[in-house]
Tab-separated table of C-alpha atoms in Angstrom:
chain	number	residue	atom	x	y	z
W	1	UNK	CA	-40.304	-79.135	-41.871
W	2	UNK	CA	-37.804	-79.350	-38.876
W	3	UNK	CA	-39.151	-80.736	-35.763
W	4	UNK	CA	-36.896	-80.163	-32.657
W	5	UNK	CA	-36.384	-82.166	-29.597
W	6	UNK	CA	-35.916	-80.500	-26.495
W	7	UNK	CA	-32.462	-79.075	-25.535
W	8	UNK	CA	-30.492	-76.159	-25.873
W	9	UNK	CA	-28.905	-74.924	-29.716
W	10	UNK	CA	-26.598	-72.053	-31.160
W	11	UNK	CA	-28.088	-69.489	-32.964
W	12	UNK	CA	-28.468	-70.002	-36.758
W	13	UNK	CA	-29.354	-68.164	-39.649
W	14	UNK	CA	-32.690	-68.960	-42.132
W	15	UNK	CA	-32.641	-68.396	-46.085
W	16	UNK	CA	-35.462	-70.512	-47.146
W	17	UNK	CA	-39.180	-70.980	-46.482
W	18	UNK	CA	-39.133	-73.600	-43.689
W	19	UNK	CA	-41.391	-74.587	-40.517
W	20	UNK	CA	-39.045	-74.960	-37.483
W	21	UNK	CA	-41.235	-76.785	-34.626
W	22	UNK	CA	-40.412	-77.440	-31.256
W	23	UNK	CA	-42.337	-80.464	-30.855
W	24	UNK	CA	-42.902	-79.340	-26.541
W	25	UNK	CA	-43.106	-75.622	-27.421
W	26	UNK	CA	-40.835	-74.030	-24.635
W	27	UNK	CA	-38.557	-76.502	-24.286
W	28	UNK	CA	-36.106	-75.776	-27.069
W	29	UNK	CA	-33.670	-72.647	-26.290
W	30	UNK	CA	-31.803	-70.738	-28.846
W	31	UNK	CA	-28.697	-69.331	-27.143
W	32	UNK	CA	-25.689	-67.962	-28.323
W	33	UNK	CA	-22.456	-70.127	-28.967
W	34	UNK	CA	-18.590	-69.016	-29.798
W	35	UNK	CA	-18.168	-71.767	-31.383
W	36	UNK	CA	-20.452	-71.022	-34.457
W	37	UNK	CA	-19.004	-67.226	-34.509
W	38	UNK	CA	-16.246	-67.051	-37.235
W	39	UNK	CA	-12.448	-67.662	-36.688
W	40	UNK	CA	-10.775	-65.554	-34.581
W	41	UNK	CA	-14.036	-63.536	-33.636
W	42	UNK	CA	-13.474	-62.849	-30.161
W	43	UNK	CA	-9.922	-60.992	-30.453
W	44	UNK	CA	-11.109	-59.272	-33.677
W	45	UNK	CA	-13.147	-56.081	-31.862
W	46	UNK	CA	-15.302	-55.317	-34.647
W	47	UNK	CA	-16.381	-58.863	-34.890
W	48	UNK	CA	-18.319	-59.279	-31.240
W	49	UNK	CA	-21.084	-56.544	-31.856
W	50	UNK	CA	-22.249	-57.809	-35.100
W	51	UNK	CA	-22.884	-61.979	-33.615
W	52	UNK	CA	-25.540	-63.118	-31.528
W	53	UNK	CA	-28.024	-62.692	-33.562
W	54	UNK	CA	-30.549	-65.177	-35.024
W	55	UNK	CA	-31.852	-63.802	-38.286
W	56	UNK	CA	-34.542	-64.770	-40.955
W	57	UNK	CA	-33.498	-63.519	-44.495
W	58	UNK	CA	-36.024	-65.812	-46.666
W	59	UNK	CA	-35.778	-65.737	-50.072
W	60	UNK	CA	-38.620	-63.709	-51.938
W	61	UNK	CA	-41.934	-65.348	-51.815
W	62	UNK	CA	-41.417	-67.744	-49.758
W	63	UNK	CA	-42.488	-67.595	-45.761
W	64	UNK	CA	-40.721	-69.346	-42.561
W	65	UNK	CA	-42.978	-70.125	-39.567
W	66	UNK	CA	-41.555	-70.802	-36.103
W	67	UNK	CA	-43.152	-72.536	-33.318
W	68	UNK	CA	-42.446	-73.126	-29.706
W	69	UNK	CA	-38.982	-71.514	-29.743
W	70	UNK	CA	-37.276	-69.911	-26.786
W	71	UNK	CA	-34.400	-67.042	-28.081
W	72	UNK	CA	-33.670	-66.621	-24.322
W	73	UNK	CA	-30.289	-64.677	-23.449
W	74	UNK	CA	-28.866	-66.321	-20.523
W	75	UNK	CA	-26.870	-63.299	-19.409
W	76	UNK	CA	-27.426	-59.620	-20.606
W	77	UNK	CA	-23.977	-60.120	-22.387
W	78	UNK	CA	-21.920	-62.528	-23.665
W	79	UNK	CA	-18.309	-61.489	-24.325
W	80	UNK	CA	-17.603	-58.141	-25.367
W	81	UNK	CA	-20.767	-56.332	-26.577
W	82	UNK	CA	-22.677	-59.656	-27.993
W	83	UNK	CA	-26.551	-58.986	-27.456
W	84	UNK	CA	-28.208	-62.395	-28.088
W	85	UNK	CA	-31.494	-61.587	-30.259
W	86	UNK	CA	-33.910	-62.399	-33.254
W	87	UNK	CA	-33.798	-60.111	-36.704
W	88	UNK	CA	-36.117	-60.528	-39.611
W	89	UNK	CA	-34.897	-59.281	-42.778
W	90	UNK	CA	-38.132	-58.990	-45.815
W	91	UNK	CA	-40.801	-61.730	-46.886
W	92	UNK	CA	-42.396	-63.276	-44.355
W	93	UNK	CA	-41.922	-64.807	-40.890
W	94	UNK	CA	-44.411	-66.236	-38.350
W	95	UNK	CA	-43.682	-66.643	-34.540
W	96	UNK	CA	-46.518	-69.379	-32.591
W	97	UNK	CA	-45.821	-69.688	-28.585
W	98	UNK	CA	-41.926	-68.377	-28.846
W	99	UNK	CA	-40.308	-66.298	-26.575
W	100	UNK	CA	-37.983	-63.551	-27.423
W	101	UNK	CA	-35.666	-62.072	-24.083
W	102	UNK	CA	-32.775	-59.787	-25.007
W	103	UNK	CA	-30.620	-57.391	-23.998
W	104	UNK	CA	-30.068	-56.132	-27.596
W	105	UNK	CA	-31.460	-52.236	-28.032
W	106	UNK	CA	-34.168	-54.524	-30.008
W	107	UNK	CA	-35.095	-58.271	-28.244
W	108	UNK	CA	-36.911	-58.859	-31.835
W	109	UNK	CA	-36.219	-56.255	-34.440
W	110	UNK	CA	-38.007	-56.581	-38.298
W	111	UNK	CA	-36.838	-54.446	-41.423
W	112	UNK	CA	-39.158	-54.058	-44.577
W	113	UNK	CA	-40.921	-58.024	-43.808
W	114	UNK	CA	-44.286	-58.941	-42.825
W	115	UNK	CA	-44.261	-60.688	-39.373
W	116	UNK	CA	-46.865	-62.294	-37.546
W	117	UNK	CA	-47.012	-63.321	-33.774
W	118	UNK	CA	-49.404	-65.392	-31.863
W	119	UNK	CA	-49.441	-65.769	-28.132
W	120	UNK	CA	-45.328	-64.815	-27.923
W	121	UNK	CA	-43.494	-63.013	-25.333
W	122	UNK	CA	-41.206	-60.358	-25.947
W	123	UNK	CA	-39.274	-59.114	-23.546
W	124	UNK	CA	-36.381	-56.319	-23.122
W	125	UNK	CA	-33.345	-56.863	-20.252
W	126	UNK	CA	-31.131	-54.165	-20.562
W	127	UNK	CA	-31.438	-51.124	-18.454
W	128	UNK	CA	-28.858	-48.572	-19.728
W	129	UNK	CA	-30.448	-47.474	-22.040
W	130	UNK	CA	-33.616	-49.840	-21.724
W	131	UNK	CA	-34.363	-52.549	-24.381
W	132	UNK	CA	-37.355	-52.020	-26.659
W	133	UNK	CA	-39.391	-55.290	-26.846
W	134	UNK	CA	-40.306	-55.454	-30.991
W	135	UNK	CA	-38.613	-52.753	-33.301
W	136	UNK	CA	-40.171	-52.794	-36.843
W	137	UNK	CA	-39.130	-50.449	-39.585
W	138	UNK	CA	-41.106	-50.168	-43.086
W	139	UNK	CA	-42.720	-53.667	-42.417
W	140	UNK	CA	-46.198	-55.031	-41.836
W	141	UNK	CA	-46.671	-56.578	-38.030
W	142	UNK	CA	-49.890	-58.724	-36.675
W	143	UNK	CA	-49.894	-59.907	-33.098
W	144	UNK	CA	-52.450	-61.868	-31.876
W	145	UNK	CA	-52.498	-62.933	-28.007
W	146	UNK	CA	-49.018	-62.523	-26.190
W	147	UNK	CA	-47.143	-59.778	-24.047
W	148	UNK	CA	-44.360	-57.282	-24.908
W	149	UNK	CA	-42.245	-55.449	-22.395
W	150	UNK	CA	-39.870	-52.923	-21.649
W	151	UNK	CA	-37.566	-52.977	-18.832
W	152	UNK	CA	-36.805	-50.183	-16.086
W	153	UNK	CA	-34.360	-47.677	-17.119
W	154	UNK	CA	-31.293	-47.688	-15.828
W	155	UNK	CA	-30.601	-43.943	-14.044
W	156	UNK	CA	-30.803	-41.189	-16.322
W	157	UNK	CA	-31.553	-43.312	-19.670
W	158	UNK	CA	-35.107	-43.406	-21.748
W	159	UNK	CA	-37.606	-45.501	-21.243
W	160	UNK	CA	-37.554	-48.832	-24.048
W	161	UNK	CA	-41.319	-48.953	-25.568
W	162	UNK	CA	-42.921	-52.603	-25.479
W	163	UNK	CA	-43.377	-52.157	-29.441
W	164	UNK	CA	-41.975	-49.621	-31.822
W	165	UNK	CA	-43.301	-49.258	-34.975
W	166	UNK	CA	-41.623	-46.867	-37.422
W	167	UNK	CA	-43.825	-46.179	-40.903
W	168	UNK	CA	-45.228	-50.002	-40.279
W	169	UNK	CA	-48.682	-51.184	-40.740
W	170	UNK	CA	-49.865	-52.832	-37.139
W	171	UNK	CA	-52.538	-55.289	-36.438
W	172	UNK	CA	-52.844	-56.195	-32.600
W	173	UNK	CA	-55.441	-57.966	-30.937
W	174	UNK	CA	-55.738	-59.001	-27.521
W	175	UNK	CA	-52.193	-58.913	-26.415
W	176	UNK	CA	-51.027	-57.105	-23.355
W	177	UNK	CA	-47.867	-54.561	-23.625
W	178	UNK	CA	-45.658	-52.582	-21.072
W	179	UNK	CA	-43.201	-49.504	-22.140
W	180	UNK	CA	-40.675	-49.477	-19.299
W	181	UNK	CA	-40.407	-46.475	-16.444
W	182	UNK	CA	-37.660	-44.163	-16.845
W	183	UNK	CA	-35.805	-42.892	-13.488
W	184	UNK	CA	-35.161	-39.652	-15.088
W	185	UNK	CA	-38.522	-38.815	-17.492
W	186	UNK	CA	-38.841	-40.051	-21.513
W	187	UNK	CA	-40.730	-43.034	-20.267
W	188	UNK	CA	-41.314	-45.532	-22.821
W	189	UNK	CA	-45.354	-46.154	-24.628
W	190	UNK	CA	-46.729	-49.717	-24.627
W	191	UNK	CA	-46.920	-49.222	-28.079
W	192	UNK	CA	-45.286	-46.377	-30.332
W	193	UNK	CA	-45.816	-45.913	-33.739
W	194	UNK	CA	-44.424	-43.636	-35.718
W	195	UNK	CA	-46.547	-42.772	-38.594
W	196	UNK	CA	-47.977	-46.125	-40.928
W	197	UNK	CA	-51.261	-47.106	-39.664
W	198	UNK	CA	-51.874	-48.406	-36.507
W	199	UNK	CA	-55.020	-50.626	-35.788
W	200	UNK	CA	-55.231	-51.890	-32.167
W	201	UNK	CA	-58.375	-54.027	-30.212
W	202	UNK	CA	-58.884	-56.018	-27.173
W	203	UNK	CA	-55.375	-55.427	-25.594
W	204	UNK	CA	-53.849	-54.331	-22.107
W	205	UNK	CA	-51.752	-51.316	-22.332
W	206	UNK	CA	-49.122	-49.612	-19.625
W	207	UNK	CA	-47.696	-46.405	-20.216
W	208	UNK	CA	-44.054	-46.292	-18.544
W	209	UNK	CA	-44.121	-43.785	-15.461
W	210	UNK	CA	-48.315	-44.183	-15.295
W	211	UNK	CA	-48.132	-42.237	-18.601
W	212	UNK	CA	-51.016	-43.295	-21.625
W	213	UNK	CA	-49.609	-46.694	-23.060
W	214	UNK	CA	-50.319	-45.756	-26.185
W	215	UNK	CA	-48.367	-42.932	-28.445
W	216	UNK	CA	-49.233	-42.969	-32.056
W	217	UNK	CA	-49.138	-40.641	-35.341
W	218	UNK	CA	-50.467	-41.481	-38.789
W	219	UNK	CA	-53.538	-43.514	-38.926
W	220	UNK	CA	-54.498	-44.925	-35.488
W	221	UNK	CA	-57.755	-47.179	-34.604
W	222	UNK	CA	-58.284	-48.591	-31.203
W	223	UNK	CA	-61.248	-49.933	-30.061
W	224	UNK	CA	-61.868	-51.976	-26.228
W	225	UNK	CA	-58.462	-50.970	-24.920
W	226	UNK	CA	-57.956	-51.576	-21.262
W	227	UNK	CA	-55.647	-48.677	-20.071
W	228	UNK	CA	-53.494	-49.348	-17.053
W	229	UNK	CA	-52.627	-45.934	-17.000
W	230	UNK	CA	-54.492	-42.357	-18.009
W	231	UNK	CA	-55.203	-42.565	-21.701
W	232	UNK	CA	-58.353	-40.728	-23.920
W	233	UNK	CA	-61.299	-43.024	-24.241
W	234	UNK	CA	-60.914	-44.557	-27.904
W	235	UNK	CA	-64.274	-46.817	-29.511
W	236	UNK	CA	-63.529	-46.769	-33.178
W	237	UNK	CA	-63.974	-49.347	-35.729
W	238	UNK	CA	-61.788	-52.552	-35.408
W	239	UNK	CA	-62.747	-56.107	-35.765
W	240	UNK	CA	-60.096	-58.199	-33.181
W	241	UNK	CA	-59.576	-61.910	-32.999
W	242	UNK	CA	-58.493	-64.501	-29.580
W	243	UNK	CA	-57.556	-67.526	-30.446
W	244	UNK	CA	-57.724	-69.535	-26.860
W	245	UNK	CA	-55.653	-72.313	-28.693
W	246	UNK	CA	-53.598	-73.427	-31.020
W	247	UNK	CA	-54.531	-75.991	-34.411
W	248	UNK	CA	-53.848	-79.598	-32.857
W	249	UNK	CA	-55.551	-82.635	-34.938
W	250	UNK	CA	-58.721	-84.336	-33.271
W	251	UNK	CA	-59.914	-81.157	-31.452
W	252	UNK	CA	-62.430	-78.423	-32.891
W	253	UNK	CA	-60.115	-75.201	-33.222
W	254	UNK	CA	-62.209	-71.830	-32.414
W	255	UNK	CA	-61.508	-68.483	-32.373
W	256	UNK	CA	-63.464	-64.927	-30.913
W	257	UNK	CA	-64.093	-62.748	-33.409
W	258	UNK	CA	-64.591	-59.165	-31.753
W	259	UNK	CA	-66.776	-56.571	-32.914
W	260	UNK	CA	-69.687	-53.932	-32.096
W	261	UNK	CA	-73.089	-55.519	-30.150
W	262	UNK	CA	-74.633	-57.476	-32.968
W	263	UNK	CA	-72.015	-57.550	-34.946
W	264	UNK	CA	-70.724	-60.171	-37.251
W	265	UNK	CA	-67.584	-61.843	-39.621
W	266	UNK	CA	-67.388	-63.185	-42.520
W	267	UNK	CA	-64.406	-65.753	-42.277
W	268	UNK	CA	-61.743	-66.716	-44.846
W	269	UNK	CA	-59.487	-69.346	-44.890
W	270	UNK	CA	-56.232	-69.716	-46.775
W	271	UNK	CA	-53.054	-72.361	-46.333
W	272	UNK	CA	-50.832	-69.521	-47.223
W	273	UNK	CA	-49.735	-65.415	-46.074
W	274	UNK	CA	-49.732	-62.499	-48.693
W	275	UNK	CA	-49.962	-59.383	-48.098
W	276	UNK	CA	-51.829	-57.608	-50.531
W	277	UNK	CA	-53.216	-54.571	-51.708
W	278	UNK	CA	-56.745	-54.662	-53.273
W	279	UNK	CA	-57.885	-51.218	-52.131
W	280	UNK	CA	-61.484	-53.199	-51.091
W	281	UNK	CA	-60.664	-53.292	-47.219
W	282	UNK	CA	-58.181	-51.949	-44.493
W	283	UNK	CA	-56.155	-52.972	-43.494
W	284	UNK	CA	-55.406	-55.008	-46.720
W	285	UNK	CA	-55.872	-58.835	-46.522
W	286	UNK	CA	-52.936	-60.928	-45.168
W	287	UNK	CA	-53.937	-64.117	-46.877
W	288	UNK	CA	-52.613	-65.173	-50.326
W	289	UNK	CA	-55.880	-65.226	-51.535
W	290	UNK	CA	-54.826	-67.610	-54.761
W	291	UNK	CA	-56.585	-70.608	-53.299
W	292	UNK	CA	-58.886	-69.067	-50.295
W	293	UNK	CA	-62.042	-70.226	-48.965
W	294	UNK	CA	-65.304	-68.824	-47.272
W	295	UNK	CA	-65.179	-70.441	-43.469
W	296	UNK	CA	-68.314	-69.052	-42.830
W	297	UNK	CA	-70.568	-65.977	-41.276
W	298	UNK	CA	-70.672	-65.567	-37.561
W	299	UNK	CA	-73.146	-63.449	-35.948
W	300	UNK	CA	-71.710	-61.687	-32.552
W	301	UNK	CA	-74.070	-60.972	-29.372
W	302	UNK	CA	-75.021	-58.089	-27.281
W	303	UNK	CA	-71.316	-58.846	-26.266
W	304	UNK	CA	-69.672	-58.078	-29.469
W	305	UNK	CA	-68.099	-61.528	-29.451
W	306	UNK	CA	-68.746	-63.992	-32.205
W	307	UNK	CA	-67.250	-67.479	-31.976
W	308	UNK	CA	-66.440	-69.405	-35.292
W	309	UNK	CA	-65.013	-72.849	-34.721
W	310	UNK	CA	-64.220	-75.911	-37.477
W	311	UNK	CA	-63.558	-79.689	-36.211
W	312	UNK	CA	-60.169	-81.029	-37.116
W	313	UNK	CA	-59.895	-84.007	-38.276
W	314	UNK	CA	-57.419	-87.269	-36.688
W	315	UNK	CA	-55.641	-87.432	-39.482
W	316	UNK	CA	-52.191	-87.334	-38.949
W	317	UNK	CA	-51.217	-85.826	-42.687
W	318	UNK	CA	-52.526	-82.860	-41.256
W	319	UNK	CA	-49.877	-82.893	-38.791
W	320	UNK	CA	-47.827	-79.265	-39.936
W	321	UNK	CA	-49.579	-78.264	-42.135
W	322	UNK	CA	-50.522	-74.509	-42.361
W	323	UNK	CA	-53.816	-72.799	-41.949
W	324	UNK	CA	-54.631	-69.286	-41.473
W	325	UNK	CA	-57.923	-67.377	-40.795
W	326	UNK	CA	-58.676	-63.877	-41.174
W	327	UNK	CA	-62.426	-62.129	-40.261
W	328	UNK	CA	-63.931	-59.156	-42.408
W	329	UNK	CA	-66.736	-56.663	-41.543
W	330	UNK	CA	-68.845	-53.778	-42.705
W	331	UNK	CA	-71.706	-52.657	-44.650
W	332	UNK	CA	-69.095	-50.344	-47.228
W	333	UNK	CA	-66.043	-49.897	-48.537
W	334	UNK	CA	-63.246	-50.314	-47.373
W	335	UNK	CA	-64.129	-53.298	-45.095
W	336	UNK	CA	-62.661	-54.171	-41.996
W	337	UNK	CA	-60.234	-56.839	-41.306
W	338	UNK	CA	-58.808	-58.279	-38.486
W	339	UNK	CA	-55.349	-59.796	-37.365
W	340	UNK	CA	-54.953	-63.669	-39.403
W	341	UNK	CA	-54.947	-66.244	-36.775
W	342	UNK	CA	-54.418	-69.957	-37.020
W	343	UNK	CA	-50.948	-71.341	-37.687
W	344	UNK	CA	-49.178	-74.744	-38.244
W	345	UNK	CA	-51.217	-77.576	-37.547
W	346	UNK	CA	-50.046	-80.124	-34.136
């Protein structure tokens, strides 16, 4: 555990399983600094383009989670072609209340690892051509809560998307997204996924250029999608999750499962992420499932919504500790899951 007073620090580099925690969540900024670049960096020109980056390459089986961090570019560059911005090589890496702003071609890009948000902002700076928010490739990606944008394109360049998804597995629930608005056509999607399976609930979606916010092939699921722009009417089968706030000791921590009019979900409860593949429900669980619990059966109303809450305790050993929820539905196989939600303990 590494708790964080407030204040500004260089970028850095994570190997290990580890819980960084800004201990005010937004008042700890990661920004980019010469002075941790290597020797003789700047005059060396194919040194600049590969810094700036703060990247998460955790050993195998083991999981970092991040809260309250701001990876905030200060400037769209910083010397010669340094793009201040997050990468996540494999494993697993959560992200609670941080905020991602880049002017990299990818603010918070995520290669072959399983990375889960909650209540972040992502968002894209450069114009020419514009910045995608999240870029995942061959990875598994849950967002729960938060917004994701693209920015305007810069004359003549395409549109950034607010997430990109190439042959990923994506979990979103009620998170808002923007693809940006190209001055010369290829306007950028909310989300775009490029086959993988895409399971969506509960969110706010803009298409750039008024176009549908949503552009998707493979397996694709959305269900109680506000469109800010002209998309097809979608109502399939997806069970969503809000979490209105985060874990914190002496409160009663709740979250909204969402589902069809008299619905319900069966809760689980784990202290660690897995992803797994037990063919029984899709998309597959995201908890361990070693050492999980039942949390209970909530019944929804007429308004699909079914609220599942558990009192936590004032006892200061729970104080960053992990726990992590995740709702399942249906009557037959393969049951439905939802986004995990939860997180490190405050």
């Amino acid at each position: 555990m590494i708790n964080v007073q407030a204040g500004t620090y260089a970028q850095f580099d994570v190997t290990v399983g580890v819980t960084i925690r800004a201990l005010v969540p937004g008042t700890v900024n990661i920004a980019f600094d010469w002075a941790f670049a290597p020797p003789g960096c700047a005059t060396t020109p194919t040194c600049p383009p590969t810094q700036g980056a703060t990247r998460f390459l955790i050993l195998t089986g083991q999981s970092a989670h991040v809260v309250g961090l701001r990876f905030v570019a200060t400037t769209p560059t910083i010397g010669p072609n340094i793009f201040p911005r997050v990468e996540v090589f494999g494993n697993r890496v959560t992200f609670d209340q941080c905020e991602f702003r880049s002017s990299a071609f990818k603010a918070l890009y995520i290669s072959q690892a399983a990375v889960h948000l909650q209540d972040c902002t992502v968002t894209g700076l450069n114009l020419n051509p514009a910045t995608n928010g999240v870029y995942a490739v061959d990875g598994v990606v849950t967002v729960v809560g938060g917004s994701f944008a693209a920015p305007l394109a810069a004359l003549y360049a395409p549109g950034g998307d607010g997430i990109r998804l190439d042959n990923c597995v994506f979990q979103g629930s009620g998170f808002q997204a923007s693809g940006s608005t190209a001055q010369w056509g290829l306007h950028g999607a909310a989300v775009r996924a490029i086959g993988g399976e895409t399971w969506i609930s509960d969110a706010l979606l803009q298409g750039g250029g008024n176009t549908c916010g949503l552009v998707a092939s493979g397996v694709l699921r959305a269900s109680r999608i506000t469109w800010a722009s002209a998309c097809p009417a979608m109502n399939d089968a997806v069970l969503g999750v809000l979490r209105p706030s985060p874990l914190q000791v002496g409160t009663t921590f709740t979250l909204d499962f969402r589902t069809d009019a008299n619905g319900f979900a069966a809760v689980f409860a784990d202290t660690q992420l897995a992803w797994n593949s037990i063919g029984l429900t899709t998309p597959e669980p995201f908890l361990a499932l070693a050492n999980v619990l039942t949390a209970g059966l909530y019944l929804a109303g007429p308004s699909g919504s079914a609220l599942a809450s558990w009192p936590i305790p004032t006892n200061p050993s729970l104080v960053s500790q992990p726990f992590w929820f995740q709702g399942v539905t249906g009557l037959s196989l393969p049951l439905l899951t939802s986004p995990v939600a939860g997180g490190i303990v405050r």
